[in-house]
Each structure stands twice: as structure tokens, then as C-alpha cells.
PDB file of C-alpha atoms in Angstrom:
ATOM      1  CA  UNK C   1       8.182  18.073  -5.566  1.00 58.00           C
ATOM      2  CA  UNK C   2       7.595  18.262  -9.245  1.00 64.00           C
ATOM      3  CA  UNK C   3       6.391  15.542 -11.517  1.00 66.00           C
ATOM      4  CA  UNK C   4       9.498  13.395 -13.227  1.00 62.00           C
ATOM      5  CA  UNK C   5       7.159  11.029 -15.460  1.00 66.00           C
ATOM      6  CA  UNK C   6       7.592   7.529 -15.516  1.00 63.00           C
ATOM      7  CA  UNK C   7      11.290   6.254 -14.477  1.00 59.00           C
ATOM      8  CA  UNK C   8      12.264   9.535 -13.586  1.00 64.00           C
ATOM      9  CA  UNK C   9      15.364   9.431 -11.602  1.00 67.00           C
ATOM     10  CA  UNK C  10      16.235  12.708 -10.442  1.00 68.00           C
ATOM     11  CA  UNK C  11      14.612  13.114  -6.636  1.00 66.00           C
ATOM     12  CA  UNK C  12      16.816  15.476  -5.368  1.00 70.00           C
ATOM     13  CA  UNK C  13      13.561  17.800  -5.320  1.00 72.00           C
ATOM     14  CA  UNK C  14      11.578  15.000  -3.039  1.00 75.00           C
ATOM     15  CA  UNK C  15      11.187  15.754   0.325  1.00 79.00           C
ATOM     16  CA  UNK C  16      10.910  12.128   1.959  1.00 81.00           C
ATOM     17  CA  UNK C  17       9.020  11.890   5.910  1.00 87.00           C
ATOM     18  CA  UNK C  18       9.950   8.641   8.227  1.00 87.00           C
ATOM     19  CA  UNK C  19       7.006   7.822  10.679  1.00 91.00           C
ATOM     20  CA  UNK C  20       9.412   7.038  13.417  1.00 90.00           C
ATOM     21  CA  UNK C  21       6.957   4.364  15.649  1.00 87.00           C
ATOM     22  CA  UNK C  22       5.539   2.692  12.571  1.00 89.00           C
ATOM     23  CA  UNK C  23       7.245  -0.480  11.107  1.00 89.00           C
ATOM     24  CA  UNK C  24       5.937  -3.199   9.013  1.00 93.00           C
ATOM     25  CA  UNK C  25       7.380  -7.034   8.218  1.00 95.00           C
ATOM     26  CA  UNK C  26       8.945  -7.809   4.494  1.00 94.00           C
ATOM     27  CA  UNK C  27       8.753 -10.575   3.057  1.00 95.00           C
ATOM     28  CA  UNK C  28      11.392 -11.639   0.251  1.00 95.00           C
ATOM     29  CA  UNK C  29       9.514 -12.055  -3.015  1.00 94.00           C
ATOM     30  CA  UNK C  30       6.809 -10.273  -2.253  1.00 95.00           C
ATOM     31  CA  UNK C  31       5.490  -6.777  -2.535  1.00 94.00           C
ATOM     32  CA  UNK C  32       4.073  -4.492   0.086  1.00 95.00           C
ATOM     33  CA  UNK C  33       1.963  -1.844  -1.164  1.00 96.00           C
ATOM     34  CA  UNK C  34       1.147   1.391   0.186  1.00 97.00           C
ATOM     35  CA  UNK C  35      -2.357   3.085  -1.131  1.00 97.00           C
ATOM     36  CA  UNK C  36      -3.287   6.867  -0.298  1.00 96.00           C
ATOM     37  CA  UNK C  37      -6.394   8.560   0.271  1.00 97.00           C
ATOM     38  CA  UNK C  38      -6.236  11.857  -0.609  1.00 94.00           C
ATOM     39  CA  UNK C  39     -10.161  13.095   0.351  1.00 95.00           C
ATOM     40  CA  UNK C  40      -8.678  11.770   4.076  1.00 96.00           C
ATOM     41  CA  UNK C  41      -5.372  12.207   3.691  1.00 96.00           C
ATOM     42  CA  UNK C  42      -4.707   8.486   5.507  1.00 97.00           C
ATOM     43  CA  UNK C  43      -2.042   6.108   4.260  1.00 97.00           C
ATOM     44  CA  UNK C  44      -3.107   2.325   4.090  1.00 98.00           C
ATOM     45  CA  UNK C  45      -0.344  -0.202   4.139  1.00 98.00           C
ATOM     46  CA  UNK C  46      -0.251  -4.350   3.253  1.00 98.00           C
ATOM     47  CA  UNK C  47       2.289  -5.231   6.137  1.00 98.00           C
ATOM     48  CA  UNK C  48       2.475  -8.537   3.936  1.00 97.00           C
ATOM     49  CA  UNK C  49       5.118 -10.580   6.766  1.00 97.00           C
ATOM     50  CA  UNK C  50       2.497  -9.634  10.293  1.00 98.00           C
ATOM     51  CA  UNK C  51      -0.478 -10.604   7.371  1.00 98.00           C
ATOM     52  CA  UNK C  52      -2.447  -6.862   8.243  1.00 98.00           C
ATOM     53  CA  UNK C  53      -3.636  -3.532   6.930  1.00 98.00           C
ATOM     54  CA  UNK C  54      -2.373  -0.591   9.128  1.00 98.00           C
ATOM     55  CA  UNK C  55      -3.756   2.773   8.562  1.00 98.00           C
ATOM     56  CA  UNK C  56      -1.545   6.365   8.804  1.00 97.00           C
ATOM     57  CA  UNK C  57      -3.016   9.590   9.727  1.00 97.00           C
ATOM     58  CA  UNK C  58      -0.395  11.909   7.828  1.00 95.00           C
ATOM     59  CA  UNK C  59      -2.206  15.203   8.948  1.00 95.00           C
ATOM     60  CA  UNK C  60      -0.680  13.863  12.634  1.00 96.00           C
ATOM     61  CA  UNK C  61       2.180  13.624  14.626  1.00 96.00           C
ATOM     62  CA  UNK C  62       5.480  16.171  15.349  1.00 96.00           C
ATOM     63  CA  UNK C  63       8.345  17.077  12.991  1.00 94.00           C
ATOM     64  CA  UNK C  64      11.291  16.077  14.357  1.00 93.00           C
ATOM     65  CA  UNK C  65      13.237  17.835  11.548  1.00 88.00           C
ATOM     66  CA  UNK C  66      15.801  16.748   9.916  1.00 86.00           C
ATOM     67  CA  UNK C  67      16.917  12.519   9.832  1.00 82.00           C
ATOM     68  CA  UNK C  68      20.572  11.659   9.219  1.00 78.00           C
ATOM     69  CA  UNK C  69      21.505   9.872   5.304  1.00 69.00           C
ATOM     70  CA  UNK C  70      21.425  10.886   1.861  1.00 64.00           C
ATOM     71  CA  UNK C  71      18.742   9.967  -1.141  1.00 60.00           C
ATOM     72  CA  UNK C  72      19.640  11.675  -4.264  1.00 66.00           C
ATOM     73  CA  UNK C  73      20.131  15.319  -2.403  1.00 66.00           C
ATOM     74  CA  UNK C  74      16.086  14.749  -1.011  1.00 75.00           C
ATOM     75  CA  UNK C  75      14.854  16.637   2.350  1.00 79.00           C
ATOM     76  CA  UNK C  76      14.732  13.895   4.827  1.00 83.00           C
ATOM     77  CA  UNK C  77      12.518  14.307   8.140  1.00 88.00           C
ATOM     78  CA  UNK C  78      10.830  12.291  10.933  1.00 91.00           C
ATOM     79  CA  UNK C  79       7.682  12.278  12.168  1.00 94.00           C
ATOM     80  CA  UNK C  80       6.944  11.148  15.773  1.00 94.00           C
ATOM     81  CA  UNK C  81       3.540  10.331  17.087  1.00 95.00           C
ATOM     82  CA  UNK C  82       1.816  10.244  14.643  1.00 95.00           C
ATOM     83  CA  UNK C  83      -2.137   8.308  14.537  1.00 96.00           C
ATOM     84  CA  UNK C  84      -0.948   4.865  13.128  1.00 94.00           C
ATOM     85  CA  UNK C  85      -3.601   2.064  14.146  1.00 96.00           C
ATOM     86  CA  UNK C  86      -4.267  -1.648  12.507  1.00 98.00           C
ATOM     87  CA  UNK C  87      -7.242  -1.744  10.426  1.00 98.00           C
ATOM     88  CA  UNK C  88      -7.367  -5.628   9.462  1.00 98.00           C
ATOM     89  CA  UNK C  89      -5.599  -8.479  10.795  1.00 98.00           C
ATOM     90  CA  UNK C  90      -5.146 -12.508   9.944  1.00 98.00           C
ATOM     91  CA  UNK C  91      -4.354 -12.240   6.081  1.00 98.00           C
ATOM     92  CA  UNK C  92      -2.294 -14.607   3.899  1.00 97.00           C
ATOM     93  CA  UNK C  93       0.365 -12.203   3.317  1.00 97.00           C
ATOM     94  CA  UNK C  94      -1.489  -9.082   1.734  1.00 98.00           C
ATOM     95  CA  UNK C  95       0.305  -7.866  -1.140  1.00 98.00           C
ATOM     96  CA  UNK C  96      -1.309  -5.149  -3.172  1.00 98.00           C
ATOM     97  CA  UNK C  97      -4.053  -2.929  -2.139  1.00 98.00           C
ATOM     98  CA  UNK C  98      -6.624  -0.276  -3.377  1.00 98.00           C
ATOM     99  CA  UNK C  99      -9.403   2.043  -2.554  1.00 98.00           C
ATOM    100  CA  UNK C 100     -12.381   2.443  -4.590  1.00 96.00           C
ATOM    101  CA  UNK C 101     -15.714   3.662  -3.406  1.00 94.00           C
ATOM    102  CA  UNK C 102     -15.422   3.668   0.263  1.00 96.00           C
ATOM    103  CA  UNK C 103     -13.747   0.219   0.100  1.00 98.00           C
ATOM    104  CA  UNK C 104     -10.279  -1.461   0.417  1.00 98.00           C
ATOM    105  CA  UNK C 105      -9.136  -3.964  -1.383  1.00 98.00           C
ATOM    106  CA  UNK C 106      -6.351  -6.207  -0.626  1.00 98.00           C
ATOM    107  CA  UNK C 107      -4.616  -9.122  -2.671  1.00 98.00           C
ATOM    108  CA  UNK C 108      -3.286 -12.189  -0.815  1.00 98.00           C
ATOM    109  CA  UNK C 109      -0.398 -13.120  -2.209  1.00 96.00           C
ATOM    110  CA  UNK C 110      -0.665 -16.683  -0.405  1.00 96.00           C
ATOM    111  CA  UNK C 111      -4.368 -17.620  -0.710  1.00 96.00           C
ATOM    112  CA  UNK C 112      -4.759 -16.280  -4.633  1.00 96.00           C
ATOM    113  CA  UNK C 113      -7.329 -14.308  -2.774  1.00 98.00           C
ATOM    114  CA  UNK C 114      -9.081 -10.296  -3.594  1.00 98.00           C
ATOM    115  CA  UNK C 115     -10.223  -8.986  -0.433  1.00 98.00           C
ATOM    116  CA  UNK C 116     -13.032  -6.092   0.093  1.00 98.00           C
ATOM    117  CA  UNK C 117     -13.183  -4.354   3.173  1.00 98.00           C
ATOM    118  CA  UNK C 118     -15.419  -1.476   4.576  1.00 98.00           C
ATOM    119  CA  UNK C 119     -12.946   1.552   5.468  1.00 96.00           C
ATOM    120  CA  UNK C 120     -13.413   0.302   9.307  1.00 96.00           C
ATOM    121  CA  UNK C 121     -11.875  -3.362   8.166  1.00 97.00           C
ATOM    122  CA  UNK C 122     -15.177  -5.188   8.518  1.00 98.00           C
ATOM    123  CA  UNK C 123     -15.227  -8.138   5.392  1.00 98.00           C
ATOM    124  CA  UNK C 124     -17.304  -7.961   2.427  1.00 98.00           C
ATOM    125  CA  UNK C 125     -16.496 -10.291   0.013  1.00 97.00           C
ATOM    126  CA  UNK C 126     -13.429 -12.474  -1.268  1.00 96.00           C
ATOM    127  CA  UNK C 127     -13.035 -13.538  -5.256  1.00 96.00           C
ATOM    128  CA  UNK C 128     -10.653 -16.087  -5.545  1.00 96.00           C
ATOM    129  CA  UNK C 129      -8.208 -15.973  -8.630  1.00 97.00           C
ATOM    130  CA  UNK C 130      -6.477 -18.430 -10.335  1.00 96.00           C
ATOM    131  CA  UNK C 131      -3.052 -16.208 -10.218  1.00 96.00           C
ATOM    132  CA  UNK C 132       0.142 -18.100  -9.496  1.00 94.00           C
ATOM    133  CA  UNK C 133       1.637 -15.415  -7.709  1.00 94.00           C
ATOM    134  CA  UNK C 134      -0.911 -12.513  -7.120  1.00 97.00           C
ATOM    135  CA  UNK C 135       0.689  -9.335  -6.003  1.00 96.00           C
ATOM    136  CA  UNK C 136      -0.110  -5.481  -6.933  1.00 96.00           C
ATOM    137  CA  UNK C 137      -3.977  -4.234  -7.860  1.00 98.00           C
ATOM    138  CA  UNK C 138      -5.158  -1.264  -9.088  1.00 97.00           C
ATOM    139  CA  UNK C 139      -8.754  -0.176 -10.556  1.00 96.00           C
ATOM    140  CA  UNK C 140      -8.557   0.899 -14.434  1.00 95.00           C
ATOM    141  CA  UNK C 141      -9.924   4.313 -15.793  1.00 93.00           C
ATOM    142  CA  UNK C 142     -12.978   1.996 -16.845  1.00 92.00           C
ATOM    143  CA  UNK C 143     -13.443   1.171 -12.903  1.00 94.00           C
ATOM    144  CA  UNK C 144     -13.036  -2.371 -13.436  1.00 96.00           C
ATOM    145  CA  UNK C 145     -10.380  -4.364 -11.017  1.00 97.00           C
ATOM    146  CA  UNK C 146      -6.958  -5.269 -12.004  1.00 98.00           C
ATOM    147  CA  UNK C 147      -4.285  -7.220 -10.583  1.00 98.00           C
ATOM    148  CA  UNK C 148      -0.717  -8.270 -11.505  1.00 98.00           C
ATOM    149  CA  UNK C 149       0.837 -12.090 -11.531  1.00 97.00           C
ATOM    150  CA  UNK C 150       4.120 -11.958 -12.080  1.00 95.00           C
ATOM    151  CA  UNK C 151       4.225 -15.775 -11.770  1.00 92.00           C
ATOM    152  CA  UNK C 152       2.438 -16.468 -15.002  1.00 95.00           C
ATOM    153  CA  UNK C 153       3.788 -12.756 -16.332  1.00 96.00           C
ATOM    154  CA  UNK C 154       0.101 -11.665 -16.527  1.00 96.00           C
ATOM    155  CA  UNK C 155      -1.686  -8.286 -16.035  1.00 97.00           C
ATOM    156  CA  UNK C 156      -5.452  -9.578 -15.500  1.00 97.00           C
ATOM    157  CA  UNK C 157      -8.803  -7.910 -15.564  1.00 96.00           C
ATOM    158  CA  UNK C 158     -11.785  -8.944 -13.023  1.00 94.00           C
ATOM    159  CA  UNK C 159     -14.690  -9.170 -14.771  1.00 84.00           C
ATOM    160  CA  UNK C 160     -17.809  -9.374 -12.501  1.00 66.00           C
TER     161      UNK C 160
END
């Protein structure tokens, strides 16, 4: 529950929740990013393997208390029915995503493709990149778009 700076190792403070219900698709090689909203307190995931964005209500759904296993001495609980609903479908393996201003924004690790979405899932625009392997994207403290390609060991900057 505290802060452990980068490559920190020592969870056994963490308290880790399981949406029991919820389940996405992996796909070897490629990453699955999770992005959350903390004005709304909703969890976006890139299911990359079912090619969608699914959406988690947090503030939802019943403890079920504790789960059975063991991560580093964490608190390990379930959640049951909680609001979990499909907010885009039909991409080419979505790999990273982000929120800025009202927006998502998903990388397609198959297409090369930057997705923006409204917060509903309704398309607003696609930039295609020249990345060999296109996978996680954040936005910078200068609020420009970044994305990572591991395939030509590049961090890259989307300039407008």
C-alpha cells in the first residue's frame, strides 16, 4: 500500500482484488495493458487475443473475501459481480492503451495502428506508424503521444 519506487520488490504490503467473471485472451509476445481512470474510478483493458477494450467499474461488485495462494505475503480477495462491459470490439490485437482528454487510445500491435476512441468506443481517428512491433503507449509530461517498439528497440514520439 505504500510506494516501492521503480523495481521495488517487496509487495507483501499490496492488497491484490480478482474480478471473478472477468477474463481476457493472451497472446504470447504481446502485451496487454490495463489503463485506470481515477476521476471515474473505471479500469480499461486491451484484451489483445478477443481484439477488444473492456471496461471495469471497480466502485462495483461484492467482496468475497479472502482467495486461496500466496504473492509475496499480499492480501488476496475476489470480487464478484462486479459492472464489467465491452467498450470496443474488432481490433488487430490491441496492445497498449491510454486516456487523455476524454479519449482512449489503443495501439494495434498487428496493424502498426494508434487508435482514438470517445469514452463510449465510438472511432475518431487512426495514425498509422511505421513500428515493427508496436506495443505499450503512454502520453509524456509535455502531452505529446508516445509509444514503445520493441521490434526495432525504439521509444518513439508522435508528433502531430
Amino acid at each position: 500500500q505504500q510506494d516501492h519506487g521503480p523495481g521495488g520488490g517487496d509487495h507483501s504490503d499490496g492488497i491484490i482484488t480478482r474480478y471473478l467473471g472477468t477474463s481476457v485472451t493472451r497472446v504470447a509476445n504481446i502485451v496487454g495493458h490495463m489503463e485506470f481512470d481515477h476521476q471515474t474510478g473505471m479500469l480499461y483493458v486491451a484484451d489483445t487475443g478477443a481484439g477488444r477494450i473492456t471496461r471495469l467499474d471497480t466502485a462495483t461488485g461484492t467482496n468475497t473475501g479472502s482467495l486461496p495462494g500466496e504473492w509475496d505475503g499480499a492480501e488476496y480477495t475476489g470480487v464478484t459481480g462486479a459492472d464489467y462491459q465491452v467498450v470496443v470490439e474488432g481490433l488487430s490485437e490491441p496492445a497498449g492503451i491510454a486516456l487523455d482528454g476524454g479519449r482512449i487510445f489503443v495501439s494495434e500491435s498487428a496493424s502498426g495502428d494508434i487508435v482514438a476512441f470517445d469514452m463510449e468506443g465510438t472511432e475518431l481517428g487512426r495514425v498509422h506508424t511505421p513500428a515493427e512491433r508496436i506495443m505499450g503507449i503512454t502520453f509524456g509530461p509535455d502531452g505529446r503521444l508516445w509509444y514503445a517498439d520493441p521490434g526495432s528497440d525504439e521509444i518513439v514520439r508522435v508528433d502531430p
